[in-house]
Coordinates of C-alpha atoms and ligand atoms in Angstrom, one line a residue:
M1 CA -14.2 9.7 12.9
S2 CA -11.6 7.3 11.5
L3 CA -10.9 7.0 7.8
I4 CA -11.3 3.2 8.2
A5 CA -12.7 1.2 11.1
V6 CA -12.5 -2.6 10.9
K7 CA -14.8 -4.6 13.3
D8 CA -14.6 -8.3 14.0
L9 CA -13.5 -8.9 10.4
S10 CA -12.9 -12.3 8.9
V11 CA -11.3 -12.4 5.5
G12 CA -11.0 -15.2 3.0
Y13 CA -12.3 -16.9 -0.1
D14 CA -15.7 -18.5 -0.9
G15 CA -16.9 -18.1 2.7
I16 CA -13.8 -19.8 4.2
A17 CA -11.7 -17.5 6.4
V18 CA -8.0 -17.3 6.2
E19 CA -7.9 -14.8 9.1
T20 CA -10.5 -14.0 11.7
N21 CA -11.2 -11.5 14.5
I22 CA -9.4 -8.5 12.9
N23 CA -10.0 -5.2 14.6
F24 CA -8.3 -1.9 14.0
K25 CA -8.8 1.6 12.9
V26 CA -6.9 4.1 10.8
D27 CA -7.1 7.9 11.3
A28 CA -6.1 10.6 8.8
G29 CA -2.4 11.0 8.9
N30 CA -1.6 7.6 10.3
Y31 CA 1.1 5.3 8.8
L32 CA -0.1 1.7 9.5
C33 CA 2.2 -1.2 8.7
I34 CA 0.6 -4.6 8.4
V35 CA 3.1 -7.4 9.1
G36 CA 2.9 -11.2 9.5
E37 CA 4.2 -14.3 7.9
N38 CA 3.7 -15.3 4.3
G39 CA 0.2 -16.7 3.8
S40 CA -1.2 -15.1 6.9
G41 CA -3.8 -13.1 4.9
K42 CA -2.2 -9.6 4.5
T43 CA -3.0 -9.3 0.8
T44 CA -6.5 -10.8 1.3
L45 CA -7.2 -8.2 4.0
M46 CA -6.0 -5.3 1.8
K47 CA -8.3 -6.5 -1.0
T48 CA -11.2 -6.7 1.4
L49 CA -10.4 -3.1 2.5
L50 CA -10.6 -2.1 -1.1
E51 CA -13.9 -3.9 -1.6
L52 CA -12.3 -6.0 -4.3
Q53 CA -13.7 -9.0 -2.3
P54 CA -16.4 -9.3 0.3
P55 CA -15.7 -10.0 4.0
V56 CA -16.4 -13.5 5.2
S57 CA -17.9 -11.8 8.2
G58 CA -17.6 -8.5 10.2
E59 CA -17.4 -5.1 8.6
V60 CA -15.2 -2.4 7.1
I61 CA -16.5 1.1 7.8
Y62 CA -15.3 4.1 5.9
G63 CA -15.5 7.5 7.6
D64 CA -14.4 11.1 7.0
G65 CA -16.3 11.0 3.6
L66 CA -13.9 8.3 2.2
T67 CA -15.2 5.9 -0.4
A68 CA -13.5 2.8 -1.7
N69 CA -12.7 4.4 -5.1
E70 CA -10.8 7.2 -3.4
I71 CA -8.1 4.8 -2.2
G72 CA -4.8 4.6 -4.1
Y73 CA -3.6 1.0 -4.4
L74 CA -0.2 -0.3 -5.3
P75 CA -0.7 -4.1 -5.7
Q76 CA 1.8 -6.8 -4.8
Q77 CA 3.9 -7.2 -8.0
T78 CA 3.9 -10.2 -10.2
I79 CA 6.3 -11.0 -13.0
V80 CA 3.5 -10.5 -15.6
Q81 CA 2.7 -7.0 -14.3
R82 CA 6.4 -6.1 -14.4
D83 CA 6.3 -6.9 -18.2
F84 CA 3.4 -4.5 -19.0
P85 CA 3.8 -3.0 -22.5
A86 CA 2.7 0.6 -21.9
S87 CA 4.5 4.0 -21.5
V88 CA 5.2 5.4 -18.1
T89 CA 2.8 8.4 -18.8
E90 CA 0.0 6.1 -19.9
I91 CA 0.3 4.0 -16.7
V92 CA 0.4 7.1 -14.4
L93 CA -2.6 8.6 -16.2
S94 CA -4.6 5.4 -15.8
G95 CA -4.6 6.2 -12.1
C96 CA -7.0 9.1 -12.9
Q97 CA -9.7 6.6 -14.1
S98 CA -10.9 5.7 -10.6
R99 CA -11.7 9.4 -9.9
G100 CA -14.9 9.4 -11.9
S101 CA -17.0 7.3 -14.1
F102 CA -15.2 5.8 -17.1
R103 CA -14.2 8.4 -19.7
P104 CA -12.6 7.5 -23.0
F105 CA -10.3 10.5 -22.8
Y106 CA -8.3 12.1 -20.1
S107 CA -9.0 15.7 -19.3
R108 CA -6.4 18.5 -19.0
D109 CA -6.8 18.2 -15.2
D110 CA -5.9 14.6 -15.4
R111 CA -2.8 15.3 -17.5
Q112 CA -1.7 18.0 -15.1
R113 CA -2.2 15.7 -12.1
A114 CA -0.2 13.0 -13.8
A115 CA 2.6 15.4 -14.6
L116 CA 2.7 16.7 -11.1
N117 CA 2.8 13.3 -9.5
M118 CA 5.6 12.1 -11.9
E119 CA 7.6 15.1 -10.8
R120 CA 6.9 14.3 -7.1
M121 CA 8.2 10.8 -7.7
G122 CA 11.2 12.0 -9.8
I123 CA 10.2 10.2 -12.9
T124 CA 9.4 13.1 -15.3
D125 CA 12.3 12.1 -17.6
L126 CA 10.9 8.6 -18.0
G127 CA 7.5 9.6 -19.4
K128 CA 7.9 8.1 -22.8
R129 CA 9.8 5.1 -21.8
C130 CA 8.2 1.7 -21.8
Y131 CA 7.3 0.4 -18.3
R132 CA 8.7 -3.0 -18.8
E133 CA 12.2 -1.7 -19.6
L134 CA 12.5 0.1 -16.3
S135 CA 14.3 -1.1 -13.2
G136 CA 12.3 -2.4 -10.3
G137 CA 12.7 0.8 -8.3
Q138 CA 11.7 3.0 -11.2
Q139 CA 8.6 0.8 -11.8
Q140 CA 7.5 1.2 -8.2
R141 CA 7.9 5.0 -8.5
V142 CA 5.6 4.8 -11.6
L143 CA 3.0 2.8 -9.6
L144 CA 3.2 5.3 -6.7
A145 CA 2.6 8.2 -9.0
R146 CA -0.3 6.3 -10.5
A147 CA -1.8 5.6 -7.1
L148 CA -1.4 9.3 -6.2
C149 CA -3.5 10.2 -9.2
A150 CA -6.3 8.3 -7.7
T151 CA -6.1 10.0 -4.3
E152 CA -4.3 12.3 -2.0
K153 CA -6.1 10.8 1.0
L154 CA -5.1 7.2 1.5
L155 CA -2.6 4.9 -0.1
L156 CA -2.6 1.1 0.3
L157 CA 0.8 -0.4 -0.6
D158 CA 1.3 -4.2 -0.8
E159 CA 5.0 -5.1 -0.3
P160 CA 6.2 -2.0 -2.1
V161 CA 9.9 -2.8 -1.7
S162 CA 9.9 -6.5 -2.4
G163 CA 12.6 -7.4 -4.9
L164 CA 14.4 -4.0 -4.6
D165 CA 18.0 -3.7 -3.6
P166 CA 18.8 -2.1 -0.2
K167 CA 19.7 1.3 -1.6
V168 CA 16.5 1.5 -3.7
T169 CA 14.5 0.1 -0.8
M170 CA 15.7 3.0 1.4
E171 CA 14.8 5.5 -1.3
M172 CA 11.3 4.0 -1.6
Y173 CA 10.8 4.1 2.2
D174 CA 11.9 7.8 2.2
L175 CA 9.4 8.6 -0.6
I176 CA 6.6 6.9 1.3
R177 CA 7.5 8.7 4.5
K178 CA 7.6 12.1 2.7
L179 CA 4.1 11.5 1.3
N180 CA 3.0 10.7 4.9
T181 CA 4.5 13.9 6.2
E182 CA 2.6 15.7 3.4
G183 CA -0.6 14.4 4.8
V184 CA -1.2 11.2 2.9
T185 CA -2.4 8.4 5.1
I186 CA -0.5 5.2 4.5
I187 CA -1.4 1.5 4.9
M188 CA 1.6 -0.6 3.9
I189 CA 2.1 -4.4 4.0
S190 CA 5.7 -5.4 4.7
H191 CA 7.4 -8.6 5.8
D192 CA 10.3 -6.4 7.0
I193 CA 9.3 -5.8 10.7
T194 CA 12.4 -3.8 11.5
A195 CA 11.6 -1.3 8.8
A196 CA 7.9 -1.3 9.9
V197 CA 8.7 -0.2 13.4
R198 CA 11.1 2.4 12.1
Y199 CA 8.6 4.2 9.9
A200 CA 5.1 3.3 11.0
S201 CA 2.9 5.1 13.6
H202 CA 0.8 1.9 14.1
I203 CA 1.3 -1.8 13.6
L204 CA -1.2 -4.5 12.7
H205 CA 0.4 -8.0 13.1
I206 CA -1.7 -10.8 11.8
G207 CA -1.1 -14.6 12.0
S208 CA -1.8 -17.1 14.7
E209 CA -1.8 -14.1 17.1
I210 CA -3.2 -10.7 16.2
F211 CA -1.8 -7.4 17.5
F212 CA -2.9 -3.8 16.8
G213 CA -1.5 -0.7 18.4
T214 CA 1.0 2.1 18.2
R215 CA 4.6 1.2 17.3
E216 CA 5.6 1.9 20.9
E217 CA 3.0 -0.5 22.2
Y218 CA 4.1 -3.1 19.6
L219 CA 7.8 -2.8 20.7
H220 CA 6.8 -3.5 24.3
S221 CA 4.3 -6.3 23.4
G222 CA 5.2 -10.0 23.6
I223 CA 4.6 -10.5 19.9
G224 CA 6.6 -7.5 18.7
G225 CA 9.5 -8.2 21.0
E226 CA 9.6 -11.8 20.0
F227 CA 9.7 -11.1 16.2
I228 CA 12.2 -8.3 16.5
N229 CA 14.6 -10.4 18.5
R230 CA 14.2 -13.3 16.1
E231 CA 15.1 -11.0 13.2
E232 CA 18.2 -9.7 15.0
E233 CA 19.4 -13.3 15.5
Q234 CA 19.2 -14.0 11.8
Ligands
LIG301 N1 -7.7 -16.3 -4.9 C1 -7.6 -17.1 -3.9 N2 -8.4 -18.2 -3.6 C2 -8.3 -19.0 -2.6 N3 -7.3 -18.9 -1.7 C3 -6.4 -17.9 -1.8 C4 -6.5 -16.9 -2.9 N4 -5.5 -16.1 -2.8 C5 -4.8 -16.4 -1.7 N5 -5.3 -17.5 -1.1 C6 -4.9 -18.1 0.1 O1 -5.2 -17.3 1.2 C7 -4.1 -17.3 2.2 C8 -3.6 -15.9 2.5 O2 -3.0 -15.4 1.3 P1 -2.5 -13.9 1.2 O3 -3.5 -13.0 1.7 O4 -1.9 -13.7 -0.2 O5 -1.3 -13.9 2.3 P2 -0.1 -12.9 2.5 O6 -0.3 -11.7 1.7 O7 -0.1 -12.6 4.0 O8 1.2 -13.6 2.1 C9 -3.1 -18.2 1.6 O9 -3.2 -19.5 2.2 C10 -3.4 -18.3 0.2 O10 -3.0 -19.5 -0.4
LIG302 MG1 0.7 -10.8 0.1

């Protein structure tokens, strides 16, 4: 059974769809990239997968024992969030909250998990630093460590490299690929189609046309070929 199966899904706000007829599935170990133009509904779809908002119609089915609170989420960044006044350790630890019902204190297990994921992301030395003083790339590593505290199963990443310089972007993609090879299933939104087809196992392209398939199928599809050629011309 798939981790997530999406059937005839329409996503949007107040009953008004911004995208309709979305169908795809994600199996354990997949690396799905969601691409499409700005405003096509990628973030809205991701929030619907997380049950942060209801579908306009259709359904999202979780399988393999997955529940919505076992999904690690790295939201699209806003300026306000980048200015968050908490320490790195506090932010990473807060990822443990979604594991159970709310507790006022973190357990020793939580602290160990946070320390381990900070080490995995190479940010152990930053523990006491204030989040808002970090570079964009360091901040994204902190949020990845936080998301990993919530789950080892499935990470949803919304534009994780936006605003990062090319070198830090590559490092971020390498980290995400490493997590995927370690068995973490990835769903990542990106507007960078070239990077998407380099790293992903599957592509979901939304917009006026919708495509879902493996990266090879996407490369040979009309929609994939068209977008990749267009990017190369720029
Ligand atoms: N909270 C909201 N209420 C109503 N409309 C929204 C809301 N958030 C986004 N939208 C609209 O939904 C559409 C899709 O937005 P979004 O999912 O953020 O696109 P993407 O992530 O692909 O750029 C856009 O037209 C956007 O203006
Ligand atoms: Mg978005």
